[in-house]
Amino acid sequence: MTKVATKTLTGPRELVDSGLVPPERLPALEQVAARYAVSLTPDMAALIDPADPRDPVARQFMPDPAELDTQPGESADPTGDDTHSPVEGVVHRYPDRVLLKLVHVCPVYCRFCFRREMVGPGRRATLSRAALDAALGYIRAHPEIWEVILTGGDPLILSARRLREVMRALAAIEHVKIVRVHSRVPVVDPDRVTAELVRALKVRGKATYVVLHANHPRELTARARAACARLVDAGIPMLSQSVLVAGVNDDAQTLGDLMRALVECRIKPYYLHHGDLAPGTAHLRTTIENGQAVMRALHGRYSGLCQPSYVLDIPGGHGKSPIGPNYLKRVRGEVGCFEIEDFNGRAHVYPPA
Ligand code: SF4
């Protein structure tokens, strides 16, 4: 029987004791947990139906022995963060923006995480004060940096006091105009989005955006919606990013329902990430062909507000590129003449003859 979790479950033994995993699976899951961090908040545990072997929330957070099977091409740093890190905690890949990785812990650990070799207890540490000062010094010394993206780990796991310090330090840098915060907290641990935390994220003269990571419509519970509303009502625009995960959201109905739920929460869908080549995640990836088919179905059946950009992080640190379906073809031999496909799949010549 499932017990209602009142605290975060941080290992296979706790998953078994809560009734989410049958005891006979404990030894196999302990092997996985020895390699990759495990954590499940009460909000996410409450969404799991342990009787459903294909539960889409369990699939995102429950360790699976398949994770110990690393495939050729998978890499500990699939997006190449380290090759673009001039100082600890900073990734400067694109000219006008940097990632600032403040922490390497999260309230939950997603089994498909592209930073799974970097996040979790005992992995890379939270930025020390000296390292944070050096990171801020780098940002200060580079006037081309227009936007700073707080990421990790999950930056909203930090206290409001610590976040306020970081936000104020960034606000004092003239050329930084935008601070973007990437987080799963409003969904997985909504009580962390307190009035004090919301105030900490707002800084005079700069725009703060919060980008929510959510992958299944079931994650948008009443409590999660209320947490998002606290941010949006305070004037913080929200965007979303989702990972295309096999067996979780790699079909048009589920993904469309997710996008609608986000838009209903005043969150504009931003990115749909193709699964990165993180170690032991092959069972959670789908094909690019399937991703394009799902995007094509969304285009035909859901509002323009519900359309994220389907992107792939090119392995080796070469950045993201859109990989969505293409609706436009040049008509052979004719300059300026194209064939364009409508949302029903019918082709039209442009400009019309
Ligand atoms: S919340 Fe983000 S950084 Fe943390 S485990 Fe999930 S995907 Fe990785």
mmCIF file of C-alpha atoms and ligand atoms in Angstrom:
data_model
loop_
_atom_site.group_PDB
_atom_site.id
_atom_site.type_symbol
_atom_site.label_atom_id
_atom_site.label_comp_id
_atom_site.label_asym_id
_atom_site.label_seq_id
_atom_site.Cartn_x
_atom_site.Cartn_y
_atom_site.Cartn_z
ATOM 1 C CA MET A 1 0.000 0.000 0.000
ATOM 2 C CA THR A 2 1.225 3.553 -0.750
ATOM 3 C CA LYS A 3 1.858 5.779 2.249
ATOM 4 C CA VAL A 4 1.526 9.530 1.810
ATOM 5 C CA ALA A 5 5.083 10.889 1.780
ATOM 6 C CA THR A 6 5.517 13.846 4.094
ATOM 7 C CA LYS A 7 9.200 14.363 3.342
ATOM 8 C CA THR A 8 11.439 14.065 0.319
ATOM 9 C CA LEU A 9 12.362 10.437 -0.431
ATOM 10 C CA THR A 10 16.086 10.238 -1.069
ATOM 11 C CA GLY A 11 16.887 6.626 -1.835
ATOM 12 C CA PRO A 12 15.532 3.213 -2.853
ATOM 13 C CA ARG A 13 14.911 2.116 0.741
ATOM 14 C CA GLU A 14 12.609 5.127 1.276
ATOM 15 C CA LEU A 15 10.883 4.459 -2.059
ATOM 16 C CA VAL A 16 10.184 0.884 -0.921
ATOM 17 C CA ASP A 17 9.039 1.969 2.554
ATOM 18 C CA SER A 18 6.603 4.437 0.986
ATOM 19 C CA GLY A 19 5.055 1.652 -1.103
ATOM 20 C CA LEU A 20 6.107 3.162 -4.437
ATOM 21 C CA VAL A 21 8.469 0.284 -5.270
ATOM 22 C CA PRO A 22 8.045 -3.427 -4.436
ATOM 23 C CA PRO A 23 10.710 -4.713 -1.982
ATOM 24 C CA GLU A 24 12.090 -7.271 -4.457
ATOM 25 C CA ARG A 25 13.374 -4.414 -6.652
ATOM 26 C CA LEU A 26 15.432 -2.890 -3.829
ATOM 27 C CA PRO A 27 18.846 -4.512 -4.598
ATOM 28 C CA ALA A 28 18.708 -3.511 -8.296
ATOM 29 C CA LEU A 29 17.654 0.047 -7.493
ATOM 30 C CA GLU A 30 20.387 0.400 -4.878
ATOM 31 C CA GLN A 31 22.951 -0.301 -7.604
ATOM 32 C CA VAL A 32 21.502 2.527 -9.688
ATOM 33 C CA ALA A 33 21.366 4.882 -6.700
ATOM 34 C CA ALA A 34 25.054 4.198 -5.985
ATOM 35 C CA ARG A 35 25.781 5.748 -9.407
ATOM 36 C CA TYR A 36 23.106 8.455 -9.844
ATOM 37 C CA ALA A 37 21.284 10.602 -7.281
ATOM 38 C CA VAL A 38 17.697 9.786 -6.338
ATOM 39 C CA SER A 39 15.205 12.215 -4.833
ATOM 40 C CA LEU A 40 11.435 12.516 -4.973
ATOM 41 C CA THR A 41 9.440 15.276 -3.296
ATOM 42 C CA PRO A 42 6.095 14.569 -1.593
ATOM 43 C CA ASP A 43 4.289 16.533 -4.325
ATOM 44 C CA MET A 44 5.674 14.270 -7.043
ATOM 45 C CA ALA A 45 5.311 11.067 -4.970
ATOM 46 C CA ALA A 46 1.609 11.874 -4.531
ATOM 47 C CA LEU A 47 1.138 11.887 -8.322
ATOM 48 C CA ILE A 48 2.497 8.366 -8.850
ATOM 49 C CA ASP A 49 0.200 5.371 -9.251
ATOM 50 C CA PRO A 50 2.424 2.449 -8.133
ATOM 51 C CA ALA A 51 -0.004 0.004 -9.748
ATOM 52 C CA ASP A 52 0.737 1.492 -13.173
ATOM 53 C CA PRO A 53 4.028 0.100 -14.543
ATOM 54 C CA ARG A 54 3.999 2.898 -17.175
ATOM 55 C CA ASP A 55 3.236 5.770 -14.825
ATOM 56 C CA PRO A 56 4.655 8.897 -16.552
ATOM 57 C CA VAL A 57 5.676 10.612 -13.319
ATOM 58 C CA ALA A 58 7.396 7.510 -11.925
ATOM 59 C CA ARG A 59 9.236 7.118 -15.214
ATOM 60 C CA GLN A 60 10.827 10.538 -14.741
ATOM 61 C CA PHE A 61 12.069 10.030 -11.189
ATOM 62 C CA MET A 62 12.235 6.327 -10.280
ATOM 63 C CA PRO A 63 15.674 4.759 -10.765
ATOM 64 C CA ASP A 64 15.780 2.016 -13.400
ATOM 65 C CA PRO A 65 18.509 -0.628 -13.909
ATOM 66 C CA ALA A 66 18.610 0.405 -17.602
ATOM 67 C CA GLU A 67 20.489 3.511 -16.400
ATOM 68 C CA LEU A 68 23.577 1.376 -15.815
ATOM 69 C CA ASP A 69 23.749 0.617 -19.536
ATOM 70 C CA THR A 70 25.786 3.371 -21.200
ATOM 71 C CA GLN A 71 25.494 3.482 -24.993
ATOM 72 C CA PRO A 72 28.143 4.551 -27.543
ATOM 73 C CA GLY A 73 27.923 8.294 -28.102
ATOM 74 C CA GLU A 74 26.625 9.040 -24.601
ATOM 75 C CA SER A 75 28.799 11.398 -22.617
ATOM 76 C CA ALA A 76 29.173 12.763 -19.092
ATOM 77 C CA ASP A 77 28.917 16.311 -20.480
ATOM 78 C CA PRO A 78 26.636 15.909 -23.523
ATOM 79 C CA THR A 79 26.036 19.632 -24.024
ATOM 80 C CA GLY A 80 29.730 20.495 -23.668
ATOM 81 C CA ASP A 81 29.355 22.882 -20.721
ATOM 82 C CA ASP A 82 32.907 22.323 -19.557
ATOM 83 C CA THR A 83 34.476 23.284 -22.896
ATOM 84 C CA HIS A 84 32.888 26.744 -22.593
ATOM 85 C CA SER A 85 33.559 27.416 -18.916
ATOM 86 C CA PRO A 86 36.012 30.305 -18.485
ATOM 87 C CA VAL A 87 35.674 30.321 -14.673
ATOM 88 C CA GLU A 88 34.010 27.942 -12.230
ATOM 89 C CA GLY A 89 30.211 28.128 -12.442
ATOM 90 C CA VAL A 90 30.055 30.118 -15.705
ATOM 91 C CA VAL A 91 29.322 28.692 -19.162
ATOM 92 C CA HIS A 92 29.847 31.271 -21.925
ATOM 93 C CA ARG A 93 28.786 29.550 -25.161
ATOM 94 C CA TYR A 94 26.778 32.235 -26.976
ATOM 95 C CA PRO A 95 28.033 35.823 -27.259
ATOM 96 C CA ASP A 96 25.250 37.674 -25.395
ATOM 97 C CA ARG A 97 24.479 35.325 -22.524
ATOM 98 C CA VAL A 98 26.029 33.093 -19.882
ATOM 99 C CA LEU A 99 24.864 30.310 -17.638
ATOM 100 C CA LEU A 100 25.622 30.856 -13.952
ATOM 101 C CA LYS A 101 25.496 27.488 -12.203
ATOM 102 C CA LEU A 102 24.983 28.337 -8.534
ATOM 103 C CA VAL A 103 24.182 24.890 -7.127
ATOM 104 C CA HIS A 104 24.462 21.289 -8.205
ATOM 105 C CA VAL A 105 21.594 19.895 -6.190
ATOM 106 C CA CYS A 106 17.879 19.636 -7.016
ATOM 107 C CA PRO A 107 14.722 18.780 -5.079
ATOM 108 C CA VAL A 108 14.156 15.867 -7.492
ATOM 109 C CA TYR A 109 16.563 14.007 -9.761
ATOM 110 C CA CYS A 110 15.246 13.412 -13.274
ATOM 111 C CA ARG A 111 16.459 10.118 -14.721
ATOM 112 C CA PHE A 112 17.131 11.749 -18.135
ATOM 113 C CA CYS A 113 19.062 14.729 -16.705
ATOM 114 C CA PHE A 114 21.743 15.997 -19.090
ATOM 115 C CA ARG A 115 23.842 17.074 -16.096
ATOM 116 C CA ARG A 116 23.370 13.811 -14.196
ATOM 117 C CA GLU A 117 27.125 13.346 -13.791
ATOM 118 C CA MET A 118 27.371 16.823 -12.215
ATOM 119 C CA VAL A 119 24.277 17.044 -9.994
ATOM 120 C CA GLY A 120 23.440 15.360 -6.721
ATOM 121 C CA PRO A 121 24.933 15.073 -3.253
ATOM 122 C CA GLY A 122 28.653 14.379 -3.436
ATOM 123 C CA ARG A 123 29.003 15.799 -6.959
ATOM 124 C CA ARG A 124 30.158 19.316 -7.732
ATOM 125 C CA ALA A 125 29.704 21.647 -4.786
ATOM 126 C CA THR A 126 27.575 24.764 -4.538
ATOM 127 C CA LEU A 127 29.612 27.774 -5.693
ATOM 128 C CA SER A 128 31.723 29.048 -2.819
ATOM 129 C CA ARG A 129 31.639 32.753 -2.053
ATOM 130 C CA ALA A 130 35.064 33.176 -3.685
ATOM 131 C CA ALA A 131 33.958 31.279 -6.799
ATOM 132 C CA LEU A 132 30.762 33.339 -7.010
ATOM 133 C CA ASP A 133 32.811 36.551 -6.725
ATOM 134 C CA ALA A 134 35.060 35.331 -9.561
ATOM 135 C CA ALA A 135 32.010 34.426 -11.675
ATOM 136 C CA LEU A 136 30.462 37.853 -11.088
ATOM 137 C CA GLY A 137 33.831 39.429 -11.904
ATOM 138 C CA TYR A 138 33.843 37.604 -15.250
ATOM 139 C CA ILE A 139 30.308 38.807 -16.053
ATOM 140 C CA ARG A 140 31.256 42.365 -15.035
ATOM 141 C CA ALA A 141 34.319 42.286 -17.306
ATOM 142 C CA HIS A 142 32.321 41.202 -20.382
ATOM 143 C CA PRO A 143 30.015 43.997 -21.568
ATOM 144 C CA GLU A 144 28.570 41.780 -24.301
ATOM 145 C CA ILE A 145 26.719 39.732 -21.645
ATOM 146 C CA TRP A 146 23.109 40.947 -21.838
ATOM 147 C CA GLU A 147 21.473 37.987 -20.128
ATOM 148 C CA VAL A 148 22.456 35.765 -17.193
ATOM 149 C CA ILE A 149 20.740 32.393 -16.842
ATOM 150 C CA LEU A 150 20.681 31.020 -13.291
ATOM 151 C CA THR A 151 20.765 27.254 -13.478
ATOM 152 C CA GLY A 152 22.444 24.305 -11.812
ATOM 153 C CA GLY A 153 21.102 22.058 -10.339
ATOM 154 C CA ASP A 154 18.012 24.005 -9.426
ATOM 155 C CA PRO A 155 18.737 27.580 -8.283
ATOM 156 C CA LEU A 156 15.365 27.917 -6.523
ATOM 157 C CA ILE A 157 16.525 25.383 -3.962
ATOM 158 C CA LEU A 158 18.613 28.221 -2.507
ATOM 159 C CA SER A 159 17.261 30.368 0.311
ATOM 160 C CA ALA A 160 15.533 33.639 -0.537
ATOM 161 C CA ARG A 161 18.346 35.453 1.253
ATOM 162 C CA ARG A 162 21.058 33.867 -0.913
ATOM 163 C CA LEU A 163 19.060 34.428 -4.105
ATOM 164 C CA ARG A 164 18.481 38.069 -3.169
ATOM 165 C CA GLU A 165 22.251 38.550 -2.779
ATOM 166 C CA VAL A 166 22.932 37.062 -6.216
ATOM 167 C CA MET A 167 20.111 38.993 -7.880
ATOM 168 C CA ARG A 168 21.289 42.270 -6.352
ATOM 169 C CA ALA A 169 24.877 41.614 -7.426
ATOM 170 C CA LEU A 170 23.691 40.978 -11.004
ATOM 171 C CA ALA A 171 21.414 44.016 -10.921
ATOM 172 C CA ALA A 172 24.427 46.169 -10.118
ATOM 173 C CA ILE A 173 26.053 45.215 -13.430
ATOM 174 C CA GLU A 174 24.968 47.853 -15.937
ATOM 175 C CA HIS A 175 25.133 45.728 -19.107
ATOM 176 C CA VAL A 176 23.160 42.782 -17.658
ATOM 177 C CA LYS A 177 19.537 43.511 -18.510
ATOM 178 C CA ILE A 178 17.883 40.104 -18.152
ATOM 179 C CA VAL A 179 18.124 37.431 -15.462
ATOM 180 C CA ARG A 180 16.538 34.145 -16.434
ATOM 181 C CA VAL A 181 15.980 31.447 -13.813
ATOM 182 C CA HIS A 182 15.640 27.806 -14.870
ATOM 183 C CA SER A 183 13.733 25.767 -12.301
ATOM 184 C CA ARG A 184 11.546 22.755 -11.647
ATOM 185 C CA VAL A 185 10.686 23.984 -8.120
ATOM 186 C CA PRO A 186 7.237 25.548 -8.793
ATOM 187 C CA VAL A 187 6.033 22.103 -9.909
ATOM 188 C CA VAL A 188 7.986 19.671 -7.732
ATOM 189 C CA ASP A 189 8.100 21.662 -4.485
ATOM 190 C CA PRO A 190 5.609 24.528 -4.818
ATOM 191 C CA ASP A 191 5.798 25.568 -1.151
ATOM 192 C CA ARG A 192 9.308 26.870 -1.824
ATOM 193 C CA VAL A 193 7.788 29.661 -3.924
ATOM 194 C CA THR A 194 7.126 31.931 -0.987
ATOM 195 C CA ALA A 195 6.345 35.634 -1.081
ATOM 196 C CA GLU A 196 9.904 36.233 0.172
ATOM 197 C CA LEU A 197 11.426 34.162 -2.644
ATOM 198 C CA VAL A 198 9.305 35.978 -5.243
ATOM 199 C CA ARG A 199 10.457 39.344 -3.844
ATOM 200 C CA ALA A 200 14.073 38.166 -3.967
ATOM 201 C CA LEU A 201 13.792 37.425 -7.679
ATOM 202 C CA LYS A 202 12.575 40.900 -8.546
ATOM 203 C CA VAL A 203 15.267 43.523 -8.929
ATOM 204 C CA ARG A 204 14.850 47.130 -9.907
ATOM 205 C CA GLY A 205 15.728 48.023 -13.475
ATOM 206 C CA LYS A 206 16.168 44.427 -14.738
ATOM 207 C CA ALA A 207 13.732 41.897 -16.138
ATOM 208 C CA THR A 208 13.524 38.510 -14.415
ATOM 209 C CA TYR A 209 12.088 35.560 -16.330
ATOM 210 C CA VAL A 210 11.391 32.171 -14.768
ATOM 211 C CA VAL A 211 11.566 29.181 -17.107
ATOM 212 C CA LEU A 212 9.673 26.232 -15.664
ATOM 213 C CA HIS A 213 10.774 22.684 -16.445
ATOM 214 C CA ALA A 214 7.671 20.460 -16.719
ATOM 215 C CA ASN A 215 7.135 17.337 -18.815
ATOM 216 C CA HIS A 216 3.672 15.943 -18.191
ATOM 217 C CA PRO A 217 0.295 17.655 -17.740
ATOM 218 C CA ARG A 218 -0.237 15.814 -14.447
ATOM 219 C CA GLU A 219 2.619 17.880 -12.965
ATOM 220 C CA LEU A 220 0.495 21.047 -13.206
ATOM 221 C CA THR A 221 -1.420 20.358 -9.967
ATOM 222 C CA ALA A 222 -3.493 22.987 -8.180
ATOM 223 C CA ARG A 223 -0.535 23.622 -5.862
ATOM 224 C CA ALA A 224 1.879 23.980 -8.793
ATOM 225 C CA ARG A 225 -0.528 26.318 -10.602
ATOM 226 C CA ALA A 226 -0.821 28.448 -7.462
ATOM 227 C CA ALA A 227 2.991 28.661 -7.162
ATOM 228 C CA CYS A 228 3.278 29.767 -10.801
ATOM 229 C CA ALA A 229 0.506 32.320 -10.242
ATOM 230 C CA ARG A 230 2.482 33.810 -7.333
ATOM 231 C CA LEU A 231 5.364 34.470 -9.725
ATOM 232 C CA VAL A 232 3.276 35.731 -12.652
ATOM 233 C CA ASP A 233 1.039 37.909 -10.458
ATOM 234 C CA ALA A 234 4.203 39.544 -9.127
ATOM 235 C CA GLY A 235 5.085 40.579 -12.685
ATOM 236 C CA ILE A 236 7.592 37.813 -13.436
ATOM 237 C CA PRO A 237 6.963 36.432 -16.935
ATOM 238 C CA MET A 238 7.181 32.657 -17.218
ATOM 239 C CA LEU A 239 8.265 30.408 -20.055
ATOM 240 C CA SER A 240 8.563 26.639 -20.085
ATOM 241 C CA GLN A 241 11.004 23.997 -21.156
ATOM 242 C CA SER A 242 10.179 20.339 -21.508
ATOM 243 C CA VAL A 243 12.256 17.322 -22.385
ATOM 244 C CA LEU A 244 10.804 14.894 -24.908
ATOM 245 C CA VAL A 245 10.886 11.678 -22.860
ATOM 246 C CA ALA A 246 9.895 8.295 -24.303
ATOM 247 C CA GLY A 247 6.848 6.916 -22.510
ATOM 248 C CA VAL A 248 6.202 10.234 -20.755
ATOM 249 C CA ASN A 249 5.227 12.831 -23.349
ATOM 250 C CA ASP A 250 6.309 11.582 -26.791
ATOM 251 C CA ASP A 251 2.797 11.625 -28.211
ATOM 252 C CA ALA A 252 0.802 14.582 -29.515
ATOM 253 C CA GLN A 253 -2.109 14.214 -27.080
ATOM 254 C CA THR A 254 0.060 14.276 -23.931
ATOM 255 C CA LEU A 255 2.369 16.982 -25.201
ATOM 256 C CA GLY A 256 -0.545 19.095 -26.414
ATOM 257 C CA ASP A 257 -2.302 18.728 -23.046
ATOM 258 C CA LEU A 258 0.923 19.785 -21.321
ATOM 259 C CA MET A 259 1.301 22.860 -23.537
ATOM 260 C CA ARG A 260 -2.321 23.855 -22.940
ATOM 261 C CA ALA A 261 -1.934 23.429 -19.172
ATOM 262 C CA LEU A 262 1.139 25.666 -19.273
ATOM 263 C CA VAL A 263 -0.587 28.364 -21.327
ATOM 264 C CA GLU A 264 -3.568 28.256 -18.946
ATOM 265 C CA CYS A 265 -1.056 29.068 -16.182
ATOM 266 C CA ARG A 266 0.176 32.068 -18.246
ATOM 267 C CA ILE A 267 3.399 30.229 -19.088
ATOM 268 C CA LYS A 268 4.502 30.466 -22.715
ATOM 269 C CA PRO A 269 5.953 27.166 -24.023
ATOM 270 C CA TYR A 270 9.515 27.926 -25.053
ATOM 271 C CA TYR A 271 11.676 24.837 -25.639
ATOM 272 C CA LEU A 272 10.976 21.178 -26.280
ATOM 273 C CA HIS A 273 14.387 19.532 -25.886
ATOM 274 C CA HIS A 274 15.281 16.377 -27.717
ATOM 275 C CA GLY A 275 16.807 14.069 -25.082
ATOM 276 C CA ASP A 276 20.531 14.662 -24.658
ATOM 277 C CA LEU A 277 23.079 11.857 -24.926
ATOM 278 C CA ALA A 278 23.523 11.602 -21.161
ATOM 279 C CA PRO A 279 24.872 8.264 -19.888
ATOM 280 C CA GLY A 280 22.307 5.524 -19.320
ATOM 281 C CA THR A 281 19.357 7.415 -20.813
ATOM 282 C CA ALA A 282 18.826 5.576 -24.136
ATOM 283 C CA HIS A 283 15.599 3.974 -22.833
ATOM 284 C CA LEU A 284 14.200 7.462 -22.207
ATOM 285 C CA ARG A 285 15.035 8.952 -25.607
ATOM 286 C CA THR A 286 12.843 8.800 -28.670
ATOM 287 C CA THR A 287 13.848 9.424 -32.288
ATOM 288 C CA ILE A 288 14.063 12.826 -33.949
ATOM 289 C CA GLU A 289 11.595 11.492 -36.551
ATOM 290 C CA ASN A 290 9.058 10.845 -33.795
ATOM 291 C CA GLY A 291 9.719 14.259 -32.255
ATOM 292 C CA GLN A 292 9.076 15.921 -35.608
ATOM 293 C CA ALA A 293 5.868 13.925 -36.109
ATOM 294 C CA VAL A 294 4.634 15.032 -32.675
ATOM 295 C CA MET A 295 5.485 18.670 -33.461
ATOM 296 C CA ARG A 296 3.678 18.401 -36.799
ATOM 297 C CA ALA A 297 0.562 17.118 -35.027
ATOM 298 C CA LEU A 298 0.760 19.977 -32.498
ATOM 299 C CA HIS A 299 0.999 22.497 -35.319
ATOM 300 C CA GLY A 300 -2.249 21.252 -36.805
ATOM 301 C CA ARG A 301 -4.299 20.835 -33.654
ATOM 302 C CA TYR A 302 -3.207 23.313 -31.003
ATOM 303 C CA SER A 303 -3.168 27.100 -30.675
ATOM 304 C CA GLY A 304 -0.056 28.979 -31.717
ATOM 305 C CA LEU A 305 0.443 29.820 -28.035
ATOM 306 C CA CYS A 306 1.009 26.092 -27.409
ATOM 307 C CA GLN A 307 3.912 25.678 -29.854
ATOM 308 C CA PRO A 308 7.386 25.284 -28.293
ATOM 309 C CA SER A 309 10.538 25.299 -30.384
ATOM 310 C CA TYR A 310 11.825 21.706 -30.760
ATOM 311 C CA VAL A 311 15.590 21.896 -30.257
ATOM 312 C CA LEU A 312 18.669 19.719 -30.084
ATOM 313 C CA ASP A 313 21.810 20.583 -28.156
ATOM 314 C CA ILE A 314 24.542 19.613 -30.583
ATOM 315 C CA PRO A 315 26.980 17.276 -28.774
ATOM 316 C CA GLY A 316 30.391 18.798 -28.144
ATOM 317 C CA GLY A 317 29.136 22.169 -26.941
ATOM 318 C CA HIS A 318 28.062 23.599 -30.305
ATOM 319 C CA GLY A 319 24.819 24.998 -28.923
ATOM 320 C CA LYS A 320 21.131 24.458 -29.635
ATOM 321 C CA SER A 321 19.561 24.321 -33.067
ATOM 322 C CA PRO A 322 15.900 24.021 -33.990
ATOM 323 C CA ILE A 323 15.034 20.592 -35.391
ATOM 324 C CA GLY A 324 11.296 20.944 -35.908
ATOM 325 C CA PRO A 325 9.586 19.834 -39.098
ATOM 326 C CA ASN A 326 10.092 21.918 -42.224
ATOM 327 C CA TYR A 327 6.976 23.086 -44.046
ATOM 328 C CA LEU A 328 8.723 24.898 -46.897
ATOM 329 C CA LYS A 329 10.461 23.450 -49.983
ATOM 330 C CA ARG A 330 11.945 25.319 -52.918
ATOM 331 C CA VAL A 331 10.278 24.414 -56.228
ATOM 332 C CA ARG A 332 13.091 23.053 -58.335
ATOM 333 C CA GLY A 333 14.596 25.456 -60.847
ATOM 334 C CA GLU A 334 12.414 28.423 -59.929
ATOM 335 C CA VAL A 335 13.953 31.309 -57.991
ATOM 336 C CA GLY A 336 11.651 32.664 -55.254
ATOM 337 C CA CYS A 337 9.105 29.892 -55.769
ATOM 338 C CA PHE A 338 8.251 27.522 -52.943
ATOM 339 C CA GLU A 339 5.933 24.747 -51.996
ATOM 340 C CA ILE A 340 4.444 25.175 -48.530
ATOM 341 C CA GLU A 341 2.497 22.637 -46.526
ATOM 342 C CA ASP A 342 -0.599 23.689 -44.554
ATOM 343 C CA PHE A 343 -1.718 22.303 -41.195
ATOM 344 C CA ASN A 344 -3.737 19.571 -42.902
ATOM 345 C CA GLY A 345 -0.671 18.333 -44.769
ATOM 346 C CA ARG A 346 -1.752 19.771 -48.148
ATOM 347 C CA ALA A 347 0.896 21.407 -50.360
ATOM 348 C CA HIS A 348 0.482 24.881 -51.915
ATOM 349 C CA VAL A 349 2.707 26.829 -54.295
ATOM 350 C CA TYR A 350 3.915 30.227 -53.065
ATOM 351 C CA PRO A 351 3.476 32.738 -54.563
ATOM 352 C CA PRO A 352 0.327 31.352 -56.163
ATOM 353 C CA ALA A 353 0.521 31.159 -59.982
HETATM 354 S S1 SF4 B 1 15.798 19.392 -12.146
HETATM 355 FE FE1 SF4 B 1 17.081 19.845 -13.979
HETATM 356 S S2 SF4 B 1 19.230 19.764 -13.235
HETATM 357 FE FE2 SF4 B 1 17.904 18.765 -11.672
HETATM 358 S S3 SF4 B 1 17.923 16.592 -12.181
HETATM 359 FE FE3 SF4 B 1 16.139 17.458 -13.236
HETATM 360 S S4 SF4 B 1 16.896 18.024 -15.282
HETATM 361 FE FE4 SF4 B 1 18.703 17.701 -13.974
#
